[in-house]
XYZ file of C-alpha atoms in Angstrom:
780
model
C -7.103 52.411 -5.795
C -5.407 49.251 -4.504
C -6.822 47.650 -1.372
C -4.065 46.424 1.005
C -3.844 42.659 1.321
C -4.599 42.704 5.060
C -7.795 44.672 4.399
C -8.823 42.237 1.662
C -8.282 39.409 4.134
C -10.478 41.148 6.724
C -13.241 41.556 4.155
C -12.927 37.887 3.153
C -13.052 36.832 6.810
C -16.223 38.846 7.382
C -17.799 37.282 4.297
C -16.855 33.775 5.494
C -18.359 34.473 8.936
C -21.569 35.648 7.297
C -21.796 32.521 5.170
C -21.211 30.254 8.165
C -23.792 32.164 10.224
C -26.351 31.384 7.529
C -26.193 27.666 8.380
C -26.042 28.019 12.181
C -29.129 27.776 14.369
C -27.358 29.975 16.948
C -24.179 32.028 16.984
C -22.315 29.450 19.103
C -23.676 26.424 17.254
C -21.720 24.460 14.684
C -22.594 25.064 11.031
C -25.240 22.720 9.590
C -23.331 21.512 6.561
C -25.984 18.890 5.877
C -28.413 21.780 5.253
C -26.027 24.050 3.335
C -26.772 25.355 -0.127
C -24.688 23.911 -3.017
C -22.904 27.259 -3.439
C -21.580 27.110 0.100
C -20.505 23.459 -0.179
C -18.522 24.304 -3.277
C -17.130 27.759 -2.476
C -16.754 27.926 1.317
C -13.146 26.745 1.077
C -12.351 29.402 -1.543
C -13.567 32.073 0.904
C -11.576 30.429 3.728
C -8.382 30.523 1.644
C -8.920 34.220 0.905
C -9.556 34.868 4.611
C -6.530 32.869 5.760
C -8.839 30.603 7.761
C -8.391 27.236 6.051
C -7.885 25.512 9.412
C -11.381 26.563 10.548
C -12.943 24.388 7.865
C -10.409 21.560 7.867
C -11.027 20.953 11.579
C -14.803 20.766 11.043
C -15.514 17.068 10.439
C -18.957 17.682 8.986
C -17.496 20.119 6.468
C -15.088 17.395 5.319
C -18.027 15.016 4.895
C -20.292 17.336 2.880
C -18.036 19.826 1.052
C -17.142 19.478 -2.624
C -13.861 17.513 -2.698
C -12.674 19.408 -5.773
C -12.316 22.530 -3.622
C -11.117 20.779 -0.457
C -8.231 18.828 -1.984
C -6.159 21.822 -3.206
C -6.472 23.481 0.219
C -5.061 20.546 2.200
C -1.493 21.772 1.651
C -2.408 25.036 3.407
C -3.265 23.369 6.733
C -1.230 25.041 9.496
C -2.310 23.840 12.942
C -1.420 20.289 14.096
C -5.108 19.304 14.185
C -5.759 20.669 10.701
C -2.688 18.911 9.275
C -3.774 15.660 10.927
C -7.281 15.835 9.455
C -5.838 16.832 6.092
C -3.806 13.625 6.242
C -7.002 11.641 6.942
C -8.695 13.229 3.929
C -5.748 12.421 1.665
C -5.748 8.675 2.432
C -8.719 8.079 0.111
C -8.397 11.323 -1.850
C -8.956 9.577 -5.159
C -12.352 8.268 -4.051
C -13.963 11.321 -2.420
C -15.008 13.012 -5.659
C -16.796 9.893 -6.893
C -18.968 9.072 -3.880
C -21.876 10.518 -1.912
C -21.484 12.349 1.382
C -22.646 9.292 3.341
C -20.088 7.065 1.648
C -17.442 9.740 2.184
C -18.358 9.764 5.884
C -17.614 6.060 6.161
C -14.337 6.351 4.260
C -13.164 9.217 6.460
C -14.115 7.277 9.592
C -12.235 4.191 8.475
C -9.196 6.202 7.365
C -9.139 8.016 10.711
C -9.066 4.607 12.409
C -6.266 3.502 10.066
C -4.196 6.478 11.253
C -4.982 5.714 14.905
C -7.429 8.620 15.353
C -10.189 6.595 17.021
C -11.899 9.594 18.643
C -12.286 11.318 15.276
C -13.366 8.024 13.721
C -16.217 7.660 16.217
C -17.266 11.319 15.887
C -17.552 10.958 12.128
C -19.960 8.042 12.436
C -22.151 9.440 15.236
C -22.658 13.181 14.740
C -25.834 14.946 15.753
C -28.771 14.391 13.385
C -27.087 11.384 11.739
C -28.031 7.866 12.849
C -25.230 5.569 13.958
C -23.809 3.605 11.056
C -24.510 -0.118 10.856
C -20.790 -0.926 11.046
C -18.397 1.340 12.935
C -14.611 0.826 12.882
C -12.992 -0.251 16.137
C -9.434 -0.210 14.806
C -7.464 -0.760 11.639
C -3.900 -1.334 10.600
C -2.320 1.177 8.221
C 0.104 -0.707 5.996
C -1.136 1.255 2.977
C -1.991 4.539 4.695
C 0.409 7.067 6.147
C -0.271 10.658 7.259
C 2.909 11.750 5.484
C 1.444 10.849 2.074
C 0.439 14.167 0.508
C -0.506 13.238 -3.047
C -0.725 10.300 -5.437
C -0.885 10.508 -9.227
C -1.630 7.460 -11.355
C 0.575 6.816 -14.383
C 0.130 4.456 -17.325
C 3.102 2.177 -16.677
C 5.968 1.425 -14.314
C 7.648 4.648 -13.136
C 11.374 4.058 -13.616
C 12.762 7.473 -12.634
C 11.763 10.882 -11.279
C 13.532 14.235 -11.051
C 12.665 17.541 -9.358
C 13.230 20.856 -11.113
C 11.946 24.436 -11.184
C 10.476 26.284 -14.160
C 10.500 30.001 -13.357
C 10.217 29.251 -9.601
C 7.420 26.727 -10.257
C 8.445 23.341 -8.760
C 7.861 20.488 -11.198
C 8.336 16.732 -11.191
C 9.668 14.917 -14.240
C 8.422 11.335 -14.477
C 9.871 8.610 -16.722
C 7.152 6.209 -17.878
C 8.223 3.686 -20.528
C 9.849 5.764 -23.322
C 8.168 9.071 -22.408
C 8.765 11.847 -19.879
C 5.798 13.503 -18.198
C 6.016 16.851 -16.408
C 3.749 17.437 -13.400
C 3.145 20.442 -11.175
C 4.653 19.564 -7.804
C 1.959 21.489 -5.907
C -1.073 19.912 -7.567
C 0.129 16.835 -9.416
C -1.504 18.159 -12.587
C 0.234 17.471 -15.935
C 2.176 20.259 -17.660
C 2.110 20.231 -21.437
C 2.558 17.160 -23.601
C 4.920 14.242 -22.874
C 8.540 14.609 -23.981
C 9.194 12.007 -26.678
C 12.374 10.945 -28.424
C 13.608 7.777 -26.745
C 12.837 4.499 -28.482
C 13.090 2.248 -25.419
C 12.559 2.376 -21.657
C 13.988 5.443 -19.888
C 16.003 4.402 -16.811
C 17.439 7.664 -15.455
C 16.594 11.368 -15.129
C 18.547 14.307 -13.726
C 17.661 18.008 -13.694
C 20.000 20.997 -13.456
C 20.486 24.523 -14.808
C 22.590 24.593 -17.977
C 23.561 28.053 -19.237
C 20.791 29.524 -17.097
C 18.114 27.213 -18.530
C 16.264 24.574 -16.496
C 17.428 21.413 -18.232
C 16.518 17.759 -17.916
C 18.744 14.881 -18.930
C 17.268 11.459 -19.710
C 18.820 8.119 -20.616
C 17.719 4.570 -21.142
C 17.801 1.182 -22.779
C 18.092 2.640 -26.294
C 21.685 3.543 -25.422
C 21.113 7.292 -25.703
C 21.168 10.277 -23.392
C 19.048 13.296 -24.308
C 18.681 16.867 -23.050
C 15.434 18.828 -22.759
C 14.758 22.517 -22.168
C 12.048 22.384 -19.508
C 10.847 25.935 -20.165
C 10.074 25.256 -23.830
C 9.626 21.444 -23.512
C 11.926 21.076 -26.537
C 15.006 18.866 -27.016
C 18.393 20.539 -26.592
C 20.904 19.497 -29.275
C 24.487 18.876 -28.297
C 27.108 17.656 -30.706
C 27.933 14.930 -31.002
C 25.347 13.374 -28.695
C 25.040 9.945 -27.203
C 22.269 9.363 -29.732
C 24.834 9.538 -32.538
C 26.931 6.629 -33.653
C 26.307 3.051 -34.728
C 23.959 0.657 -32.983
C 23.747 -1.433 -30.910
C 24.765 0.768 -28.003
C 25.030 -0.370 -24.384
C 22.078 0.788 -22.298
C 22.612 4.003 -20.341
C 21.558 3.332 -16.744
C 22.573 6.534 -14.917
C 23.066 10.203 -15.825
C 23.922 13.517 -14.188
C 24.557 17.097 -15.277
C 27.285 19.196 -13.697
C 29.758 22.001 -14.304
C 33.487 21.325 -14.679
C 35.687 24.426 -14.928
C 32.748 26.418 -16.229
C 31.849 23.866 -18.877
C 28.478 22.074 -18.820
C 29.161 18.355 -18.699
C 26.958 15.297 -18.972
C 27.959 12.193 -17.027
C 26.632 8.884 -18.316
C 27.094 5.422 -16.833
C 26.071 2.281 -18.613
C 25.649 -1.424 -18.698
C 29.314 -1.745 -19.699
C 30.516 -0.230 -16.386
C 32.166 2.792 -18.061
C 31.582 6.349 -16.837
C 31.600 8.799 -19.754
C 32.136 12.553 -19.273
C 30.600 14.484 -22.171
C 31.523 18.127 -22.756
C 28.248 19.492 -24.115
C 29.870 22.383 -25.991
C 32.642 20.505 -27.819
C 31.412 16.925 -27.796
C 34.683 15.768 -26.262
C 34.249 12.506 -24.341
C 36.442 11.119 -21.600
C 35.981 7.527 -20.460
C 36.527 6.505 -16.845
C 37.075 2.786 -16.353
C 37.300 0.785 -13.179
C 33.896 -0.682 -12.481
C 33.593 -4.317 -13.431
C 29.832 -4.295 -13.933
C 26.886 -2.019 -14.627
C 26.886 1.500 -13.167
C 23.541 1.770 -11.387
C 23.572 5.391 -10.187
C 25.571 8.644 -10.385
C 25.701 11.604 -7.998
C 27.655 14.859 -8.381
C 28.905 17.359 -5.816
C 31.794 19.457 -4.515
C 34.408 18.260 -2.017
C 37.169 20.600 -0.831
C 36.220 22.961 -3.661
C 36.727 20.284 -6.314
C 33.897 18.859 -8.476
C 33.451 15.161 -7.846
C 31.137 12.340 -8.876
C 30.212 9.154 -7.054
C 29.122 6.054 -8.955
C 27.360 2.980 -7.604
C 27.848 -0.339 -9.331
C 26.710 -3.915 -9.384
C 30.356 -4.849 -8.783
C 29.586 -4.168 -5.061
C 31.605 -0.941 -4.919
C 31.206 2.828 -4.977
C 33.826 4.959 -6.734
C 34.576 8.638 -6.139
C 35.949 10.455 -9.195
C 37.778 13.765 -9.465
C 36.124 15.333 -12.477
C 38.924 17.793 -13.391
C 41.118 14.973 -14.677
C 38.650 12.026 -14.703
C 40.664 10.050 -12.134
C 39.576 7.805 -9.292
C 39.863 9.399 -5.851
C 38.683 6.386 -3.869
C 37.131 2.937 -4.228
C 34.613 2.385 -1.440
C 34.283 -1.266 -0.456
C 31.967 -2.488 2.259
C 28.708 -3.475 0.645
C 28.386 -7.240 0.395
C 26.417 -7.227 -2.857
C 25.083 -4.907 -5.557
C 25.079 -1.179 -4.834
C 21.971 0.287 -6.425
C 21.937 3.905 -5.287
C 24.256 6.758 -4.395
C 23.820 10.419 -3.498
C 25.999 13.262 -2.227
C 25.025 15.750 0.484
C 26.953 18.675 1.970
C 26.857 19.882 5.564
C 29.082 22.514 7.231
C 31.250 19.700 8.560
C 31.866 17.726 5.371
C 30.623 16.461 2.041
C 29.173 12.978 2.445
C 28.611 10.180 -0.043
C 25.650 7.971 0.830
C 25.203 4.536 -0.773
C 22.635 1.752 -0.477
C 21.822 -1.533 -2.142
C 20.841 -5.141 -1.891
C 22.588 -5.833 1.418
C 19.970 -3.819 3.350
C 22.475 -1.260 4.620
C 22.924 2.458 4.062
C 26.559 3.553 4.229
C 27.992 7.048 4.719
C 31.483 7.938 3.468
C 33.672 11.043 3.655
C 33.728 12.332 0.074
C 37.163 13.942 0.452
C 38.977 10.921 1.876
C 36.752 7.922 1.126
C 36.752 6.989 4.806
C 33.744 5.095 6.127
C 31.682 7.212 8.535
C 28.613 5.190 9.430
C 26.723 2.012 8.557
C 22.951 2.027 9.109
C 20.927 -1.172 9.100
C 17.863 -0.522 6.972
C 14.358 -1.526 8.121
C 13.416 -1.899 4.441
C 14.984 -4.414 2.116
C 16.826 -4.075 -1.202
C 17.037 -0.301 -1.528
C 16.907 0.796 -5.165
C 17.059 4.582 -4.772
C 18.278 7.050 -2.161
C 18.255 10.839 -1.771
C 19.531 13.232 0.910
C 19.294 16.827 2.119
C 21.027 18.900 4.759
C 18.870 19.957 7.729
C 19.405 21.995 10.873
C 19.935 18.681 12.685
C 22.472 17.301 10.237
C 21.494 15.038 7.359
C 18.169 13.543 6.353
C 17.942 10.584 3.998
C 15.124 8.943 2.081
C 15.387 5.481 0.586
C 13.038 2.921 -0.912
C 13.157 -0.298 -2.855
C 11.629 -3.680 -3.528
C 9.268 -3.803 -0.545
C 7.505 -0.587 -1.621
C 8.055 1.037 1.784
C 9.802 4.417 2.089
C 12.242 5.080 4.924
C 13.177 8.545 6.207
C 16.284 8.775 8.364
C 16.737 11.931 10.434
C 20.445 11.924 11.342
C 22.017 14.067 14.007
C 25.367 13.771 15.767
C 23.662 12.084 18.716
C 20.991 9.828 17.213
C 19.489 8.167 14.166
C 15.711 8.334 13.886
C 14.283 6.108 11.131
C 10.658 6.318 10.075
C 8.998 3.894 7.669
C 6.192 5.288 5.483
C 3.916 3.048 3.460
C 1.650 3.544 0.489
C 3.282 2.027 -2.582
C 2.004 -1.479 -3.270
C 4.987 -2.610 -5.355
C 8.683 -1.915 -5.776
C 9.865 1.721 -5.699
C 12.360 2.640 -8.414
C 13.020 6.309 -7.712
C 13.288 8.643 -4.705
C 14.044 12.366 -4.799
C 13.859 15.086 -2.110
C 12.825 18.644 -2.930
C 11.290 21.660 -1.199
C 7.866 23.242 -1.492
C 6.698 26.206 0.600
C 9.713 25.717 2.864
C 8.876 22.055 3.573
C 10.999 19.090 2.490
C 8.962 16.857 0.199
C 9.887 13.378 -0.997
C 8.817 12.246 -4.454
C 8.724 8.517 -5.215
C 7.751 6.426 -8.228
C 7.535 2.727 -8.807
C 6.117 -0.440 -10.270
C 2.590 0.236 -9.000
C 2.346 2.915 -11.730
C 2.105 5.785 -9.304
C 4.051 8.876 -8.294
C 3.656 9.798 -4.637
C 4.604 12.931 -2.737
C 5.368 12.750 0.991
C 5.821 15.320 3.748
C 8.114 13.633 6.299
C 7.511 16.409 8.840
C 3.935 15.160 9.388
C 4.227 12.719 12.253
C 2.187 9.555 12.667
C -0.881 10.013 14.854
C -0.955 6.385 15.927
C -0.662 5.762 19.638
C 1.074 2.455 18.906
C 3.829 2.479 16.341
C 3.829 -0.651 14.193
C 7.264 -1.695 13.012
C 7.759 -2.875 9.445
C 8.243 -6.480 10.568
C 4.889 -6.430 12.360
C 2.679 -5.577 9.427
C 1.746 -7.013 6.068
C 3.482 -5.770 2.939
C 1.328 -7.640 0.456
C -2.296 -8.708 0.071
C -3.867 -10.509 3.027
C -5.533 -13.728 1.917
C -6.823 -15.362 5.105
C -7.995 -14.466 8.612
C -8.966 -16.368 11.759
C -9.659 -15.670 15.431
C -7.935 -17.406 18.312
C -7.455 -17.115 22.081
C -4.164 -17.201 23.961
C -4.130 -16.895 27.766
C -7.753 -15.698 27.769
C -6.917 -12.909 25.309
C -8.713 -12.885 21.954
C -6.488 -12.347 18.945
C -6.856 -11.869 15.202
C -4.563 -13.934 12.977
C -3.952 -12.809 9.384
C -1.884 -14.414 6.643
C -0.602 -12.944 3.385
C 0.827 -13.770 -0.013
C 4.413 -13.651 1.282
C 3.666 -16.342 3.844
C 3.705 -13.955 6.813
C 1.390 -14.603 9.774
C 0.546 -11.653 12.053
C -1.304 -11.680 15.377
C -3.251 -8.640 16.617
C -5.138 -7.997 19.839
C -8.840 -8.155 18.942
C -9.812 -5.366 21.328
C -7.501 -2.614 20.068
C -5.316 -3.893 17.218
C -2.040 -3.929 19.140
C 0.451 -6.131 17.237
C 1.264 -9.193 19.336
C 3.542 -11.283 17.122
C 4.650 -11.775 13.538
C 5.951 -14.969 11.929
C 7.754 -15.019 8.606
C 7.431 -17.929 6.205
C 10.841 -19.092 7.412
C 9.740 -18.915 11.058
C 6.831 -21.202 10.183
C 9.067 -23.776 8.541
C 8.010 -23.017 4.981
C 10.494 -24.118 2.349
C 11.437 -21.690 -0.431
C 10.267 -22.632 -3.931
C 12.379 -25.402 -5.427
C 12.679 -23.540 -8.721
C 11.712 -20.261 -10.301
C 7.965 -20.091 -10.892
C 7.150 -22.865 -8.414
C 4.483 -22.344 -5.772
C 5.831 -20.599 -2.682
C 4.919 -20.175 0.973
C 1.828 -17.984 0.396
C -0.807 -18.455 3.088
C -4.160 -19.189 1.455
C -6.125 -20.609 4.403
C -6.214 -20.216 8.189
C -8.233 -21.707 10.994
C -7.653 -22.150 14.722
C -8.608 -24.751 17.298
C -8.067 -25.499 20.972
C -6.176 -28.800 20.949
C -6.406 -30.260 24.462
C -6.025 -26.831 26.001
C -3.309 -25.679 23.573
C -4.227 -22.820 21.185
C -3.268 -24.071 17.737
C -3.164 -22.273 14.395
C -3.587 -24.271 11.187
C -2.057 -22.810 8.045
C -2.629 -23.881 4.446
C -0.057 -22.818 1.873
C 0.322 -22.404 -1.865
C 2.899 -25.206 -2.023
C 0.319 -27.745 -0.769
C 1.663 -27.992 2.781
C -0.115 -27.635 6.106
C 1.623 -26.027 9.087
C 0.348 -26.776 12.588
C 1.570 -24.007 14.911
C 1.503 -24.229 18.714
C 0.617 -20.623 19.617
C 1.439 -21.102 23.301
C 5.097 -21.768 22.493
C 5.277 -20.254 18.962
C 6.673 -23.584 17.755
C 5.734 -25.558 14.675
C 4.237 -28.860 15.818
C 3.851 -30.501 12.389
C 4.320 -29.745 8.722
C 2.206 -31.990 6.513
C 2.674 -32.216 2.755
C -0.980 -32.890 2.064
C -1.726 -31.663 -1.443
C -0.158 -31.440 -4.874
C -1.440 -27.910 -5.370
C -2.263 -24.857 -3.261
C -4.329 -25.384 -0.111
C -7.309 -23.016 -0.367
C -9.559 -24.108 2.504
C -9.379 -25.546 6.021
C -11.873 -26.494 8.700
C -11.923 -28.736 11.768
C -14.439 -31.086 13.335
C -14.321 -33.026 16.602
C -15.285 -36.703 16.222
C -15.103 -39.148 19.185
C -12.890 -36.672 21.075
C -10.491 -36.512 18.128
C -9.944 -33.224 16.330
C -9.931 -33.817 12.592
C -8.421 -31.344 10.158
C -10.063 -31.100 6.738
C -8.019 -29.471 3.981
C -8.779 -28.870 0.323
C -7.283 -27.113 -2.635
C -6.411 -27.059 -6.295
C -6.038 -30.842 -6.585
C -9.854 -31.167 -6.120
C -9.348 -33.498 -3.133
C -10.300 -33.119 0.533
C -7.811 -34.744 2.877
C -8.484 -35.497 6.524
C -5.777 -35.667 9.194
C -5.791 -36.438 12.903
C -4.668 -33.080 14.220
C -2.931 -34.442 17.298
C -0.757 -36.963 15.446
C -0.679 -35.442 11.984
C -1.614 -38.824 10.506
C -3.977 -39.020 7.489
C -7.336 -40.648 8.160
C -9.376 -40.214 4.958
C -9.471 -38.804 1.424
C -12.729 -37.368 0.052
C -13.122 -37.302 -3.716
C -15.950 -36.119 -5.908
C -15.211 -32.559 -7.010
C -13.827 -32.170 -10.513
C -12.124 -28.788 -10.150
C -10.349 -26.601 -7.574
C -11.933 -26.626 -4.104
C -12.012 -23.098 -2.665
C -14.114 -23.368 0.504
C -14.846 -25.643 3.461
C -17.245 -25.029 6.349
C -18.278 -27.039 9.413
C -22.092 -27.236 9.336
C -22.376 -28.965 12.721
C -24.307 -32.183 13.299
C -21.361 -34.235 11.948
C -21.422 -32.467 8.559
C -18.998 -30.381 6.538
C -19.598 -28.677 3.198
C -17.189 -27.920 0.356
C -17.456 -25.483 -2.558
C -15.602 -25.789 -5.835
C -14.861 -24.221 -9.199
C -16.973 -27.035 -10.650
C -20.034 -25.042 -9.525
C -21.157 -27.483 -6.849
C -21.453 -27.561 -3.086
C -20.986 -31.032 -1.604
C -21.945 -32.123 1.891
C -19.976 -34.850 3.679
C -20.342 -36.756 6.923
C -17.398 -35.654 9.025
C -16.975 -38.915 10.957
C -16.353 -41.164 7.941
C -16.185 -38.845 4.909
C -19.259 -40.300 3.248
C -21.105 -37.991 0.826
C -24.539 -36.936 2.095
C -26.949 -36.701 -0.779
C -26.269 -35.427 -4.273
C -24.192 -32.296 -4.774
C -25.974 -28.956 -4.679
C -25.698 -27.783 -8.278
C -25.454 -24.035 -8.366
C -25.646 -22.214 -11.667
C -22.539 -20.245 -10.773
C -19.226 -20.751 -12.487
C -17.378 -21.090 -9.180
C -17.934 -21.291 -5.448
C -15.265 -19.161 -3.737
C -16.629 -19.086 -0.193
C -19.197 -20.687 2.114
C -20.968 -19.719 5.343
C -23.370 -21.634 7.584
C -26.721 -20.083 8.530
C -28.827 -21.249 11.474
C -32.235 -19.948 12.481
C -32.978 -18.672 9.000
C -36.430 -20.256 8.721
C -38.498 -21.212 11.801
C -40.280 -23.882 9.768
C -37.058 -25.650 8.820
C -34.377 -26.778 11.230
C -31.648 -26.461 8.624
C -28.764 -26.012 8.637
C -28.593 -23.669 5.681
C -25.405 -23.043 3.709
C -24.646 -19.894 1.721
C -22.222 -19.968 -1.201
C -20.851 -17.187 -3.390
C -18.494 -17.018 -6.320
C -17.152 -15.190 -9.326
C -20.526 -14.180 -10.733
C -21.232 -11.976 -7.697
C -24.311 -13.822 -6.408
C -24.972 -15.404 -3.020
C -27.120 -18.555 -3.050
C -28.584 -20.071 0.110
C -29.464 -23.767 0.326
C -31.469 -25.842 2.783
C -28.986 -28.647 3.396
C -31.381 -31.463 4.462
C -33.646 -31.002 1.434
C -31.104 -29.712 -1.079
C -33.493 -26.866 -1.921
C -32.300 -23.468 -3.126
C -34.171 -20.982 -0.925
C -32.604 -17.576 -1.694
C -30.513 -15.850 -4.355
C -28.964 -12.474 -3.569
C -27.423 -10.322 -6.291
C -24.478 -8.814 -4.428
C -22.059 -7.676 -7.111
C -21.014 -7.784 -10.741
C -17.542 -8.832 -9.600
C -16.246 -11.900 -7.739
C -17.184 -12.381 -4.081
C -14.214 -13.683 -2.087
C -15.624 -14.107 1.419
C -18.921 -14.336 3.300
C -19.645 -14.707 7.000
C -22.637 -14.608 9.321
C -23.177 -12.269 12.261
C -25.728 -12.964 14.988
C -28.025 -9.962 15.420
C -31.010 -9.355 17.725
C -33.507 -10.036 14.936
C -31.675 -13.075 13.571
C -28.552 -13.780 11.559
C -27.239 -11.307 9.012
C -24.909 -12.210 6.176
C -21.868 -10.099 5.300
C -20.076 -10.368 1.944
C -16.981 -8.806 0.397
C -15.089 -9.141 -2.856
C -13.226 -7.543 -5.709
C -15.536 -4.507 -5.834
C -14.228 -3.477 -2.353
C -17.772 -3.211 -0.986
C -18.730 -4.607 2.402
C -22.393 -5.606 2.062
C -24.729 -6.649 4.879
C -27.816 -8.733 4.061
C -30.956 -9.876 5.833
C -31.017 -13.416 4.428
C -34.551 -14.116 5.665
C -35.980 -11.209 3.652
C -33.346 -11.319 0.887
C -32.829 -7.587 1.454
C -29.686 -5.471 1.459
C -29.262 -3.698 4.804
C -26.041 -1.769 4.284
C -23.189 -1.111 1.856
C -19.826 0.176 3.040
C -16.909 0.875 0.657
C -13.477 -0.251 1.805
C -10.230 1.146 0.371
C -9.188 -2.055 -1.450
C -10.594 -5.394 -2.529
C -11.787 -7.629 0.277
C -10.158 -11.057 0.455
C -11.192 -12.365 3.888
C -13.934 -11.856 6.509
C -14.468 -13.406 9.946
C -16.984 -12.615 12.678
C -17.553 -13.258 16.371
C -19.985 -11.784 18.907
C -20.999 -8.782 16.798
C -17.433 -7.994 15.715
C -16.392 -8.307 12.108
C -12.780 -8.693 11.013
C -12.273 -7.501 7.442
C -9.064 -7.847 5.419
C -8.696 -5.486 2.450
C -5.475 -5.029 0.541
C -2.688 -5.160 3.118
C -4.968 -4.123 5.989
C -6.797 -5.725 8.893
C -9.735 -3.839 10.429
C -12.370 -4.704 13.002
C -15.850 -3.228 12.813
C -18.620 -3.428 15.394
C -22.216 -4.195 14.465
């Protein structure tokens, strides 16, 4: 006897209710997941799936904290309600970490990721539930340059992902991924690998395209070995066709673009190469027709139907797109308009027309009528240098996805009345491939790139952030420096990155206030390839006679003095012959002195008001990474030579012998006051590549504490004033935010952050932490 599915669901729902009742103190109370048996933590979601009640568990924050991630992750795609889909997005942000950490660590990650997505209420609830003490650090806000609710899944590959394709094997959606000279097949729903890699190419694969050939799901691949190959996806075996592009003498020009289509009932392979020739290959007979016209490499091929006729569109580095009639291999139109290389092309059909869409290095997306070649629309792209584009038809019109060098993904929802772009972030390097497919009735975007990952996105999941942050107002590379400043009585966070961008954020809520590019700040581009660029390596701020002023140290050895009141550059000083790694200021006789140091092992002193040099301090024998104002007319410097040196600020004289640490390097310094009631201090803490923090009594030169913080480099330390005395906070390459009681040499708290920590700054119980591309503030 077969039990109807609705009855089975009712039985499963009753079983789930019974299990949840077992961990409730009262019928109306929330389940006590912290007291649940291991069986329930592992299998509750399985029962919820059977009962059709996945949303019940996904909207329970404590379930997300305590449940076995291996059972939660597959169920995230089943979230239905807006709240459940939002919390599923939070869980996905650090999906790769949840299985490897404890429930308490998972709680912190979920809280921080909720803050990154703008869900501050959920972030606070995660850190202060009943029966759980308030965490030592709680997020106030965070940027989300590397977190987006639309990101559904990430799979890590072994090398640069050059191309992706979407296909179906017996209704099972799959993703084909080109990694070096291999093709990997992955289940689109789970990201899990299918079978063994497809091997046959002898050099990097540059292009993939999937289609049905004679009723078989077939994949075409091509690359730098000058060959194009066919694969039966059902059997994972190569498909011979004679003669193939693998036949013939070598060397062969690299094949950079491929497509499969049908011409008059005959399966045909289209191949474009480095030589600019489009070749049409009849797979049954081996007959080849060559289409000439492009003057340079063909970068992409798309196929479609216009007015009932099979066509192809080719993008080229000769700055044009060509539309070809495939019946007779003739050119229908040459589309000119792009001002430089065209990297990507696709074709999409709507009831109104068939449209060719192209994109490239000129930061525009262009739409053309496929039948006539007429220009329809030019869209300025919020992301630069698009390398791949894909499109689908929707009930609103067209939707496009494009990505490129910046790593950001843009989704354009086009309708006759408006264009709605949305930028989604997650990739940390250039994106090479974008494809749009469908899964469970939802459009999904698949991307792959230089960060060795394949990512799947659901563009229908909207951002939960109350304040939308435009692409020009966020970092798109690692943040290297942070400082606090005040403008018009409003406290701001300043952050600088490896592209030379300076961003300002409101300290209270993270609202973006301003963004300055390297060009805005007067930074010169590198004089030659490989030369040091405008990267910001050091920041500090000062009030200069009532004017808020930001001081910026760069990789090219220059110092930029920025008037924040007017957003104008007051001075640019070429101070060093190598990167500037550290800055601090000191007021002497009503003059504000700027101390800078870097890879030339020299500390230079400038009068900040005039920009004139006043002193040069020498003594270190290797890169100087850190400077700190100790007060009482003293500054300290830390170097790769393993020493901390103390200098008199007023005249630059060395004060005592250097403090010889037994570390290989000193990466960062922090001043400690009130550490020991029997010694006035000051005390200076230094940390470096060996992962230890050493604390020194400056007047006596005595080492008083050694803290083993990490096995990896520590990049930043700072002090926070607490009720019971100062605490020390450290962060480094292990991505752990550690809080120490320096008086007792004890570890108070460890918090994982999503990426390595490069910079920390504190004020009045608030900590600003920079990890990866993100800025976050946490309250003590």
